[in-house]
Every structure is written in C-alpha cells, then in structure tokens.
Amino acid sequence: MKKVLCLSALTMVLNHSSFAYPMPNPFPPFQIAGNLYYVGTDDLASYLIVTPRGNILINSDLEANVPMIKASIEKLGFKFSDTKILLISHAHFDHAAGSELIKQQTKAKYMVMDEDVSSILSGGKSDFHYANDSSTHFPQSTVDKVLHDGERVELGGTVLTAHWTPGHTKGCTTWTVKLKDHGKQYQAVIIGSIGVNPGYKLVDNVTYPHIAQDYKHSIKVLESLRCDIFLGSHAGMFDLKNKYTLLQKGKNNPFVDRTGCKKYIEQKAQDFYTELKKQEPVS
C-alpha cells in the first residue's frame, strides 16, 4: 500500500473492523493500445474493449463510481449503452459493487468465474473472509453466464481468455487479450490479484481450506503467461499515473512492460511465501 488510499481497498481492514472506502478520484480516460481503453479511477481500474458489435467492460468498481465510468466512456466518444458484456477481476466490493447498476443501465450480460458467483449473488455475504463484515457488502446481482478456467469470451472479433487465479478470492480471474497496435501484436494481461490481505489465514482456514494451494496455483499460472502489456485490478499494481504521464509525452508505450510484469509477480510470490512461512507451525 503506497498511500493511505491504497493498492487494495480491502487492505484497509484492521482487526476485522468496519471501514469506509474513500472515494477514488476520476482519472483521464485514454487508449492503452489497440481497442483497449482505460476508464477507471486513479485507484480502481476499469477497462473498455471496443468492438464493432458492442463493447466489453471489465470491473464495475464501487457503485458510486459508475457515473465516473460512464463519463469516461462517453468522453472517449463511445456509448455507455453499447456495453454488451460486463466482466470482473474478482468478487470484492471495490471491483463488483457497481455491477447491478451497470446491468440495469446497459442491459450488459454479466459473466463471472464459477467460484466467485456465490459472492456476487449474495453481495459479498458469502465471501470466505469478509462474510461478517457488512462494510464490505455490496448490491446483489444476477449472473448471466458462469465462466470456467480457460473459457473464452468473444465479441466482435476480440477474444478474452479467463484464467482462474484464486486465493485473493475463490474465483479471482486474470484476463488476457491479444491486441494489435501500430502494426505490432501484443498480449495484455489484466491481473486479478495475488495479494494476501491482512487477516487472511493461509493455514487451517476453515472457510477456505485450500487457500495456500490456490495461491501457489495462481502464481504458476501468472508466471506462465506471456505478458506484453501489464495491467491489473488496481492502478498502483502497474504504476498507472507515471506510465500515463510518459504516454502523454509521446514516449514508446510504457504499458508495454514485460519486465515490470515479471517483477510484480515475483514480488507478490515472495510476499505470499513469506506470509505462509510466518503462519505455518514451527516443526
């Protein structure tokens, strides 16, 4: 967490107490590469993928952020009502609380990884860690399509692949999409999260017995992906502000960051194994 405002909204939970998430600030919407655009806030990342048959939105963020997302999409010259598919990185309130409102306003089909569906249907009340913390609950929503590991989401010639990267939530999802930008082919990786939130039990977790195994699985998955364009569910994960500034200066696209992606995964893996070692009983 770089600032009090966070890398992860949920890292603000202290001793399981309730908290109020500070409203993120708007951020200028912009083209990342090809038909992929940033339409999120200065902290909560949302992405728009534009196709001839309608658009795909990844992450609905807080319910109060929906007008910001809508305004960002329209500022780019696209119609909010053209959102045909809604996806999320994982079923925490800071990425999924606005989903029901977006569904109502756009009629988009909401597609969610199978292990996160129960949290979406319950508005976070079935989350393995935050079920009893009402401050993390969010408006319940229906799911139009249940996704599974490796499933492809296709619209207008663009194909996204859902990679199951559990641990942060049981259905945390990392998205990959192939893009063409200035004659070059890239694969964008939008990492769901492999962060271990404060209070997460990695050993003897009654509500998530195989959490440690899932984190290990997710680390291996992320290490295996070709990551040309490095993105994530929070702006701080991939240094949005600095890269945006460089992009505006006309530099080579700073979001093409294979080294940064690799280092991020390595650091988060190290953080996980350090925490796991702390929690494991001394033999």
Coordinates of N, CA and C in Angstrom, one line a residue, residues 1 3 8 17 19 38 53 58-59 69 75 79 91 96 101 121 130 135 176 179 195 207 213 221 264:
M1 N 0.8 -1.2 0.0 CA 0.0 0.0 0.0 C 0.9 1.2 0.0
K3 N 0.0 4.5 -0.4 CA -0.6 5.6 0.4 C -1.7 5.1 1.2
S8 N -4.9 -1.8 -2.5 CA -6.2 -2.6 -2.5 C -7.1 -2.0 -1.4
S17 N -12.5 -4.8 11.6 CA -13.4 -3.7 11.9 C -14.0 -3.2 10.6
F19 N -15.1 -0.3 7.9 CA -14.4 0.8 7.4 C -15.2 1.4 6.2
Y38 N -8.6 2.6 -21.0 CA -8.7 2.7 -19.5 C -9.9 3.7 -19.2
R53 N -19.3 -4.9 -32.7 CA -20.6 -5.5 -32.2 C -20.9 -5.1 -30.8
I58 N -14.6 -4.3 -18.2 CA -14.0 -5.1 -17.1 C -13.9 -4.3 -15.8
N59 N -14.6 -4.7 -14.8 CA -14.7 -4.1 -13.5 C -15.7 -3.0 -13.4
I69 N -17.3 6.0 -14.5 CA -17.0 5.1 -15.6 C -17.8 5.5 -16.9
K75 N -16.6 10.3 -22.8 CA -15.5 11.2 -23.1 C -14.6 10.7 -24.3
K79 N -20.5 5.0 -26.6 CA -21.8 5.0 -25.8 C -21.8 4.0 -24.7
A91 N -14.6 -10.9 -7.0 CA -15.9 -10.5 -6.3 C -15.6 -9.8 -5.0
A96 N -16.8 -5.0 -7.9 CA -18.0 -5.5 -8.3 C -19.3 -4.9 -7.8
L101 N -26.0 -2.0 -11.0 CA -26.4 -0.7 -11.6 C -26.0 -0.6 -13.1
L121 N -23.9 -13.2 -6.1 CA -25.3 -13.4 -5.8 C -25.7 -13.0 -4.4
Y130 N -14.7 -12.0 4.4 CA -15.4 -10.8 4.7 C -16.9 -11.0 4.9
S135 N -19.5 -3.8 6.1 CA -19.0 -2.7 5.3 C -18.4 -3.1 4.0
T176 N -6.6 -12.3 -20.2 CA -5.7 -12.0 -21.3 C -6.4 -11.7 -22.6
L179 N -4.0 -8.0 -28.7 CA -4.2 -6.7 -29.3 C -3.3 -6.4 -30.5
G195 N -2.6 -10.8 -4.1 CA -2.2 -10.2 -2.9 C -2.9 -10.9 -1.7
T207 N -12.9 -21.7 6.3 CA -13.8 -21.3 5.3 C -13.1 -21.4 3.9
Q213 N -2.8 -23.6 -1.4 CA -2.6 -24.3 -2.6 C -3.1 -23.5 -3.8
V221 N 0.4 -19.9 -12.7 CA -0.4 -19.5 -13.9 C 0.1 -18.2 -14.4
Y264 N 6.6 -7.7 -10.7 CA 5.4 -7.7 -9.9 C 5.0 -9.1 -9.4

